[in-house]
mmCIF file of C-alpha atoms (C1' of nucleotides) in Angstrom:
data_model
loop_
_atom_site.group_PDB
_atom_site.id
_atom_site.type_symbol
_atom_site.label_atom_id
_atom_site.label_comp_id
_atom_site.label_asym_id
_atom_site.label_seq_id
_atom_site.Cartn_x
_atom_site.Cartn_y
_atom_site.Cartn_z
ATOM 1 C CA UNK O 1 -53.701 21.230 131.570
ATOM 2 C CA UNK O 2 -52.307 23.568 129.035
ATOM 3 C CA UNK O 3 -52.546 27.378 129.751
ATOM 4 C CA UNK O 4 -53.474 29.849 127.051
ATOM 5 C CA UNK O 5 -52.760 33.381 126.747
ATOM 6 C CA UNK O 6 -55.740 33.672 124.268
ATOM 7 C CA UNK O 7 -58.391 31.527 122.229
ATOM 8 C CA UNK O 8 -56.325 32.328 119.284
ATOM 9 C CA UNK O 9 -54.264 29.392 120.289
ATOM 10 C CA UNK O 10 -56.481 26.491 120.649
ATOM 11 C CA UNK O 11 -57.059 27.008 116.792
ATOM 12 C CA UNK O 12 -54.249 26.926 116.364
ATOM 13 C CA UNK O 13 -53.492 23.934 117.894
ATOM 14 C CA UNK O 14 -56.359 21.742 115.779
ATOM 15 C CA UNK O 15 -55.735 23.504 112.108
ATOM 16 C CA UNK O 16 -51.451 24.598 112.673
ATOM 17 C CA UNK O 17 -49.207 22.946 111.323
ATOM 18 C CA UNK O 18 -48.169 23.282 107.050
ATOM 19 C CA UNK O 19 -50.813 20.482 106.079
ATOM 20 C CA UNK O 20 -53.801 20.958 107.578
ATOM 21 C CA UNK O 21 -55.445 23.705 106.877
ATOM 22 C CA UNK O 22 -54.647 22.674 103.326
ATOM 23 C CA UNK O 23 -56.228 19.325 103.771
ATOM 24 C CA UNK O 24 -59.985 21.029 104.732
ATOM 25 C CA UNK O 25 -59.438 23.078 102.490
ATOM 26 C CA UNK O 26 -59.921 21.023 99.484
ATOM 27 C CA UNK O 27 -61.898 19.138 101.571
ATOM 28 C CA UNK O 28 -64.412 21.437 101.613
ATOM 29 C CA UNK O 29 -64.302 21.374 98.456
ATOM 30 C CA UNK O 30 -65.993 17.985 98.236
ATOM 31 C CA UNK O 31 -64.787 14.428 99.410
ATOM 32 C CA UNK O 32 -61.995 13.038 98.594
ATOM 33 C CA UNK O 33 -60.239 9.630 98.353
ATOM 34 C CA UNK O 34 -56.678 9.600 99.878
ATOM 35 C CA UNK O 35 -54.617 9.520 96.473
ATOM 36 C CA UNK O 36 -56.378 12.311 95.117
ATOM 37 C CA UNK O 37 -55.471 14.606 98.255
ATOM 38 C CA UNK O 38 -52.042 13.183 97.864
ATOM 39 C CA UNK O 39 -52.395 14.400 94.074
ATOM 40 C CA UNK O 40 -53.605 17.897 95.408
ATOM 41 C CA UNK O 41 -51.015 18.499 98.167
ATOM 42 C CA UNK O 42 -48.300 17.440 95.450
ATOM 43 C CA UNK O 43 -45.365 17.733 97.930
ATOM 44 C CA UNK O 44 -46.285 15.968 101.163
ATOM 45 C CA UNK O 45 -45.278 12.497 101.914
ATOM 46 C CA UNK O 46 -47.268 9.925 102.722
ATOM 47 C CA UNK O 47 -46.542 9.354 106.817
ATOM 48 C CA UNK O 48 -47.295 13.452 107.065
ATOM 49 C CA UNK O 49 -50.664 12.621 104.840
ATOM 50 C CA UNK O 50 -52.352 9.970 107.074
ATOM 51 C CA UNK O 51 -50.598 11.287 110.040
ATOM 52 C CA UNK O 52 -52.549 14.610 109.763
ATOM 53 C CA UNK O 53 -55.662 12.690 108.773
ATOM 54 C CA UNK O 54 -55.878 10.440 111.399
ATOM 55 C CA UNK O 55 -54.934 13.547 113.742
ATOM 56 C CA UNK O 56 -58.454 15.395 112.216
ATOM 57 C CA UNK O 57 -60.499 12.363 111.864
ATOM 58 C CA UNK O 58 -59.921 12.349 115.721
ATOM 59 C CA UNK O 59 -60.587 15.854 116.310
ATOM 60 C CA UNK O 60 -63.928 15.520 114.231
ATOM 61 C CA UNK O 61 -63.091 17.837 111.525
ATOM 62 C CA UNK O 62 -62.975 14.910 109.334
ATOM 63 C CA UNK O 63 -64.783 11.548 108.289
ATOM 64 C CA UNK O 64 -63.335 8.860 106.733
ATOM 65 C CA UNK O 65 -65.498 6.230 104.983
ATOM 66 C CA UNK O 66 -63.987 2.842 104.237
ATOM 67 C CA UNK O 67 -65.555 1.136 101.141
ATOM 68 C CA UNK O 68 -65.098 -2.230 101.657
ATOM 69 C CA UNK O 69 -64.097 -3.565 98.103
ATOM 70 C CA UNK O 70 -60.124 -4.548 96.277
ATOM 71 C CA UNK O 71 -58.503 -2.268 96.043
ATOM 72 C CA UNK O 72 -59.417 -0.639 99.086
ATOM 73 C CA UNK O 73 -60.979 2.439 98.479
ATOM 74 C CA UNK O 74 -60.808 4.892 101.409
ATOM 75 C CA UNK O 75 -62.882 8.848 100.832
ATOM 76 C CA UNK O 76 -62.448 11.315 103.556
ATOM 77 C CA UNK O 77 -65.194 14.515 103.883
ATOM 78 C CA UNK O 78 -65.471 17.723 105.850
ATOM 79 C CA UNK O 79 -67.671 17.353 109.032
ATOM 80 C CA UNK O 80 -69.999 20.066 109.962
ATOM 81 C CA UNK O 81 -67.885 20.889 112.495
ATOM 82 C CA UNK O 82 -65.297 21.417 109.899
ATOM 83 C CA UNK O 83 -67.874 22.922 107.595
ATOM 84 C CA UNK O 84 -67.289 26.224 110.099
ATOM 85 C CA UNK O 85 -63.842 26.740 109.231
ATOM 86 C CA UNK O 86 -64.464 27.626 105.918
ATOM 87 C CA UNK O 87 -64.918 31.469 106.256
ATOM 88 C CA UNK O 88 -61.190 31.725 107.992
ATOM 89 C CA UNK O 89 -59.872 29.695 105.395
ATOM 90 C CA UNK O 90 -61.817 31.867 102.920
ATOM 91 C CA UNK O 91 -60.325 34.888 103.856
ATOM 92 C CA UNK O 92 -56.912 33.281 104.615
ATOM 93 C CA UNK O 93 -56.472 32.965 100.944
ATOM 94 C CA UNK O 94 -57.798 36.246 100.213
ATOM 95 C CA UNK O 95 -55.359 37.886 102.338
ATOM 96 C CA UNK O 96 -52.512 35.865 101.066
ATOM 97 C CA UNK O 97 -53.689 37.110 97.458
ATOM 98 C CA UNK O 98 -53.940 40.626 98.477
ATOM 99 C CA UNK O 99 -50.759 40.432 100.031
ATOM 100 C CA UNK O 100 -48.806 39.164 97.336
ATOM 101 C CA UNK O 101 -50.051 41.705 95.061
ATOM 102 C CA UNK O 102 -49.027 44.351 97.186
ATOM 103 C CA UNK O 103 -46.081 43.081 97.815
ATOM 104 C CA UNK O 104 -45.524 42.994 93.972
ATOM 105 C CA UNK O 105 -46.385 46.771 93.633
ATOM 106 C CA UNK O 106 -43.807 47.664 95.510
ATOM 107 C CA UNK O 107 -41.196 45.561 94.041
ATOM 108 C CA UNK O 108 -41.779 46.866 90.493
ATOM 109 C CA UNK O 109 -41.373 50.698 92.181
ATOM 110 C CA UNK O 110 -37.709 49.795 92.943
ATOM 111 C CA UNK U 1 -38.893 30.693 93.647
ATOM 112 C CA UNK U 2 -41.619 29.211 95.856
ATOM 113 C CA UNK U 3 -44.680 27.613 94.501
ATOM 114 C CA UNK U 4 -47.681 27.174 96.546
ATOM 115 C CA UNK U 5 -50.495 25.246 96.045
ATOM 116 C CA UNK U 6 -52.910 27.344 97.501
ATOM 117 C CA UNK U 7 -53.036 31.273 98.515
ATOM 118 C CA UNK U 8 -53.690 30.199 102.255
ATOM 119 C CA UNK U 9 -49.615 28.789 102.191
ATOM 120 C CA UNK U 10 -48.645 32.862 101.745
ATOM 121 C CA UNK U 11 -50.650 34.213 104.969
ATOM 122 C CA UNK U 12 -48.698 31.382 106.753
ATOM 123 C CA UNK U 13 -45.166 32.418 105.513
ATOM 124 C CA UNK U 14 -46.429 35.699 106.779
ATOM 125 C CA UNK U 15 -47.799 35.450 110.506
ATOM 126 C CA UNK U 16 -47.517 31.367 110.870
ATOM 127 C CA UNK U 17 -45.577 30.140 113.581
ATOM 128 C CA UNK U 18 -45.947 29.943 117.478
ATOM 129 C CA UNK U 19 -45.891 33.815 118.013
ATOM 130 C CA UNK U 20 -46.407 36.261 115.486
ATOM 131 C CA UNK U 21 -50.361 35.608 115.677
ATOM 132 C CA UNK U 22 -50.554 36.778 119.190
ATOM 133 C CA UNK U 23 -47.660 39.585 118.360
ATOM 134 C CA UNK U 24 -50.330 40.803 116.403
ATOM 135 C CA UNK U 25 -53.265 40.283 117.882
ATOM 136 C CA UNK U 26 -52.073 42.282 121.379
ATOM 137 C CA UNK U 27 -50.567 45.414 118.682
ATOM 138 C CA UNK U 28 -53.825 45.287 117.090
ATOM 139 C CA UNK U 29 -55.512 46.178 120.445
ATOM 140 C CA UNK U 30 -52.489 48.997 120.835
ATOM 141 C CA UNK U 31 -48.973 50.017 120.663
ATOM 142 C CA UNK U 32 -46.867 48.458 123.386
ATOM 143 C CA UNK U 33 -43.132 48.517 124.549
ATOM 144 C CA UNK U 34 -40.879 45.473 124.148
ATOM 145 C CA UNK U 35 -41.175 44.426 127.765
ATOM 146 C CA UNK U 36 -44.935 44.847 127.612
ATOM 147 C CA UNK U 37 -45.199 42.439 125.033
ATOM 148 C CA UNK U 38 -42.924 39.878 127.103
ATOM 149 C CA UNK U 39 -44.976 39.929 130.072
ATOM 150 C CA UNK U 40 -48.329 39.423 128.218
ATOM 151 C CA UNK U 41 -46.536 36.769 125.912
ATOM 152 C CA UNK U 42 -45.848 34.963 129.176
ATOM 153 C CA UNK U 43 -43.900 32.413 128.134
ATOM 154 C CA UNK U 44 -41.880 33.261 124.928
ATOM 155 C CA UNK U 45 -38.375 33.899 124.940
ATOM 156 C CA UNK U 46 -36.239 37.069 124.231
ATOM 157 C CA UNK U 47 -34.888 35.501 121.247
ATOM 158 C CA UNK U 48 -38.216 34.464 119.688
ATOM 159 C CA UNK U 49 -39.705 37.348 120.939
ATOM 160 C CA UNK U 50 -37.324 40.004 119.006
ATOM 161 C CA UNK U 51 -36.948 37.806 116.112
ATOM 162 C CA UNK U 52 -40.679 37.558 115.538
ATOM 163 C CA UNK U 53 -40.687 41.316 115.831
ATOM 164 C CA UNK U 54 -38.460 41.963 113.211
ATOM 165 C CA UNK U 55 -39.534 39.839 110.906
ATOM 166 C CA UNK U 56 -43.236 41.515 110.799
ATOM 167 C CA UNK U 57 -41.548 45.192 110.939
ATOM 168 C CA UNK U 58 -39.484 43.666 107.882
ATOM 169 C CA UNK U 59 -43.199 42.462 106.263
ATOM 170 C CA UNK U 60 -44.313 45.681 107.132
ATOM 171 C CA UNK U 61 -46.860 44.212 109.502
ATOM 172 C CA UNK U 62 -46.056 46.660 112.623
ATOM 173 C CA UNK U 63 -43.951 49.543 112.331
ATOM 174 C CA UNK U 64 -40.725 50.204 115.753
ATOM 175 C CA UNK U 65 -40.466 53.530 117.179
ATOM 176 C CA UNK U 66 -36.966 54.451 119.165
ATOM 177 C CA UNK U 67 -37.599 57.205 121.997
ATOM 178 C CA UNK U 68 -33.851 58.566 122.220
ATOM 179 C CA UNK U 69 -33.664 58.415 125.970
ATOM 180 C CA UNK U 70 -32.093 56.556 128.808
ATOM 181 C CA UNK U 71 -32.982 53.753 129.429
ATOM 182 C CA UNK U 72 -34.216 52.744 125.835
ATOM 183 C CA UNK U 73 -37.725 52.894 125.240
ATOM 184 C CA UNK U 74 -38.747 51.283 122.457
ATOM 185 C CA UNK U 75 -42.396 51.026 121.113
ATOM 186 C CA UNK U 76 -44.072 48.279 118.826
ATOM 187 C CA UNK U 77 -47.709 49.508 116.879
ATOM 188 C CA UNK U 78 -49.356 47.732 113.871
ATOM 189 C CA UNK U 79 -49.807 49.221 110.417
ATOM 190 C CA UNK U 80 -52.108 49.732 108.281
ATOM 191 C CA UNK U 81 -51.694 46.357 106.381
ATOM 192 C CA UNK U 82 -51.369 44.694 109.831
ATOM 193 C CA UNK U 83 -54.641 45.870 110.749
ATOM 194 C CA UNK U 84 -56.192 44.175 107.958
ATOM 195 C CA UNK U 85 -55.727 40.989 109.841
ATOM 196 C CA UNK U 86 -57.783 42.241 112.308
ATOM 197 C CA UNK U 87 -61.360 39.804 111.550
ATOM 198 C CA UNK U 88 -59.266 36.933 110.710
ATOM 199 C CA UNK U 89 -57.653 37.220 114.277
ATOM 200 C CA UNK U 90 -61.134 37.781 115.864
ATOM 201 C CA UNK U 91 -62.608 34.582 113.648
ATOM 202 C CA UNK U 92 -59.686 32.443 115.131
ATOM 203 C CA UNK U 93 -60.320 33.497 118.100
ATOM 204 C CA UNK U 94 -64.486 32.985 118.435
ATOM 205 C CA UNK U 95 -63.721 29.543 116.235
ATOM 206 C CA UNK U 96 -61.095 28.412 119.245
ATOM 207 C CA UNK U 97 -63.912 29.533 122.207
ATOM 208 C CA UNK U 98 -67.011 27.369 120.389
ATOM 209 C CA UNK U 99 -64.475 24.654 119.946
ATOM 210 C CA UNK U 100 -63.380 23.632 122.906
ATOM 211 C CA UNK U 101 -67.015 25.080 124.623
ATOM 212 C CA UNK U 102 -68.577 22.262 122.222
ATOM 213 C CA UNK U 103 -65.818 19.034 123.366
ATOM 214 C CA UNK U 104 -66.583 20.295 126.802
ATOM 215 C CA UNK U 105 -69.822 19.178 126.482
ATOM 216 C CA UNK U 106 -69.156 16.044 124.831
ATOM 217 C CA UNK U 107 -66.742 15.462 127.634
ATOM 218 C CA UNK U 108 -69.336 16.040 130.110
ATOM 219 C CA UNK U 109 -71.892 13.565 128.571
ATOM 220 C CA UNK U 110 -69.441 10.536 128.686
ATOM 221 C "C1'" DC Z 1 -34.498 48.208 128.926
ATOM 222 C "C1'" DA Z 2 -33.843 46.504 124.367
ATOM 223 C "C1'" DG Z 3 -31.141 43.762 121.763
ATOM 224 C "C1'" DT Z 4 -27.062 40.213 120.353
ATOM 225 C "C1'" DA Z 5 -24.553 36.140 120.306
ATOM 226 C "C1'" DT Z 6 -24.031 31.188 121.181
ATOM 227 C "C1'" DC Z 7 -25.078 26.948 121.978
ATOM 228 C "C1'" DC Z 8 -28.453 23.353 122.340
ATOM 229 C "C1'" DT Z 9 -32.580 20.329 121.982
ATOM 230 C "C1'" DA Z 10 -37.041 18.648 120.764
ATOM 231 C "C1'" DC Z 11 -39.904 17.524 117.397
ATOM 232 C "C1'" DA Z 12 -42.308 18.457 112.959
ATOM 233 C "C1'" DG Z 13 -41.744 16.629 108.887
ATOM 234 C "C1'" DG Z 14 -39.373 13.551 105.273
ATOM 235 C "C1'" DA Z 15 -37.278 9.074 102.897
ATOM 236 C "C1'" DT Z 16 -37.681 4.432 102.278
ATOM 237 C "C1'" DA Z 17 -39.283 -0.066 102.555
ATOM 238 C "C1'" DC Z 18 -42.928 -3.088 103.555
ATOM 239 C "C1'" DT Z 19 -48.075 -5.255 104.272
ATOM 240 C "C1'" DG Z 20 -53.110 -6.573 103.561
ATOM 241 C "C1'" DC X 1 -54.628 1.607 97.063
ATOM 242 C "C1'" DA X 2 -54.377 2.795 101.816
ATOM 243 C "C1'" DG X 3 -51.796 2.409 105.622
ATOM 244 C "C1'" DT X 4 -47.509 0.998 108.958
ATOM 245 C "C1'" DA X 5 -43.055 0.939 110.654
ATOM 246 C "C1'" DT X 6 -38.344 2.819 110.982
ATOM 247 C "C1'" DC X 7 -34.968 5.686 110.729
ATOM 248 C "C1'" DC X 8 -33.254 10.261 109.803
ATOM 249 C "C1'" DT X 9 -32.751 15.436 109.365
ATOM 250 C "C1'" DG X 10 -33.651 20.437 109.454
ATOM 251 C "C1'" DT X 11 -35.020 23.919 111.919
ATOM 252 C "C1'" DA X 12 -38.204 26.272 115.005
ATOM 253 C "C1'" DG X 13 -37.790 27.481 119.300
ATOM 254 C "C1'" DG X 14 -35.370 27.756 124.017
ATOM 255 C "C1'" DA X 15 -31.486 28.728 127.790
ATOM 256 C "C1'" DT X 16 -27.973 31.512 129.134
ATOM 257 C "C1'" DA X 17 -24.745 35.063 129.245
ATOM 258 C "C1'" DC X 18 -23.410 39.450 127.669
ATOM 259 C "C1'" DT X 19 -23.560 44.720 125.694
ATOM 260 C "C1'" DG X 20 -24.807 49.793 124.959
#
DNA sequence: CAGTATCCTACAGGATACTG
DNA sequence: CAGTATCCTGTAGGATACTG
């Protein structure tokens, strides 16, 4: 079994990676169907897409419903499980902001 | 330049990656010496380990102090702006502990 | 002890084509 | 539309040897 030096790390092993967190995050937004995250995430391809859906779906941070209807129709939603990440991907983004901004201070002081 | 789709993609430029979250989260709890930070890093390597370092004194994240003296001491400490990362850390942290408290039970009920 | 310099490898992530 | 299957590539990260 896989050693760690502290808890940091097993969340990072469920939400690293450059898609996920991005994925619960606008799905905690509200559901989505596949095509519409694809919209959202603009850049990712589509192996990368289901790959790291399948990969939450598993971890049960996700739930994917399956209509059953042509042309398939596939939605995927946050669990409640998932439902708890929401603060630390809250404040994520408000860091990144802040950052940014300070960042930009500084530049303009050159 | 970049574009990102969401603020959260900035804090990962910043301290994603295997390391630099535990880099931080040991300065955070105090200064400590190059070598210190091996040992508790366990298993990360002197190049990752160095590299990592400079790229958050280069984001301004922690701050390097040379003691002129043989041999070399050198000392890592976080800054101010590093220390705002502080209750994300912590949150990652708890989040990780529930996690894997919660599938131990579910493995334990199989 | 702290840091550099090389060389190397594994794997995350991407491109493309195809199916029900 | 949602998902598979292949094949491919860049780069994060590691091993090792060396310097002031």
């Amino acid at each position: 079994m896989k050693t760690y030096v502290c808890d940091l790390e097993i969340t990072l092993d469920f939400i690293g990676g450059k898609w996920k967190p991005l994925i619960i995050y606008f799905l905690i937004k509200g559901p989505k169907r596949t095509g519409e995250l694809k919209t959202l995430l603009q850049s990712i391809s589509q192996k990368m897409l289901i790959q790291s859906l399948k990969e939450l779906e598993h971890d049960k941070l996700i739930s994917r419903k399956v209509y059953n209807q042509r042309p398939p129709k596939v939605e995927y939603s946050i669990t409640e499980i998932g439902q708890t990440l929401e603060p630390m991907l809250r404040a994520l983004c408000a860091w990144g902001k802040d950052y940014s901004q300070k960042t930009l201070e500084n530049e303009s002081l050159k």
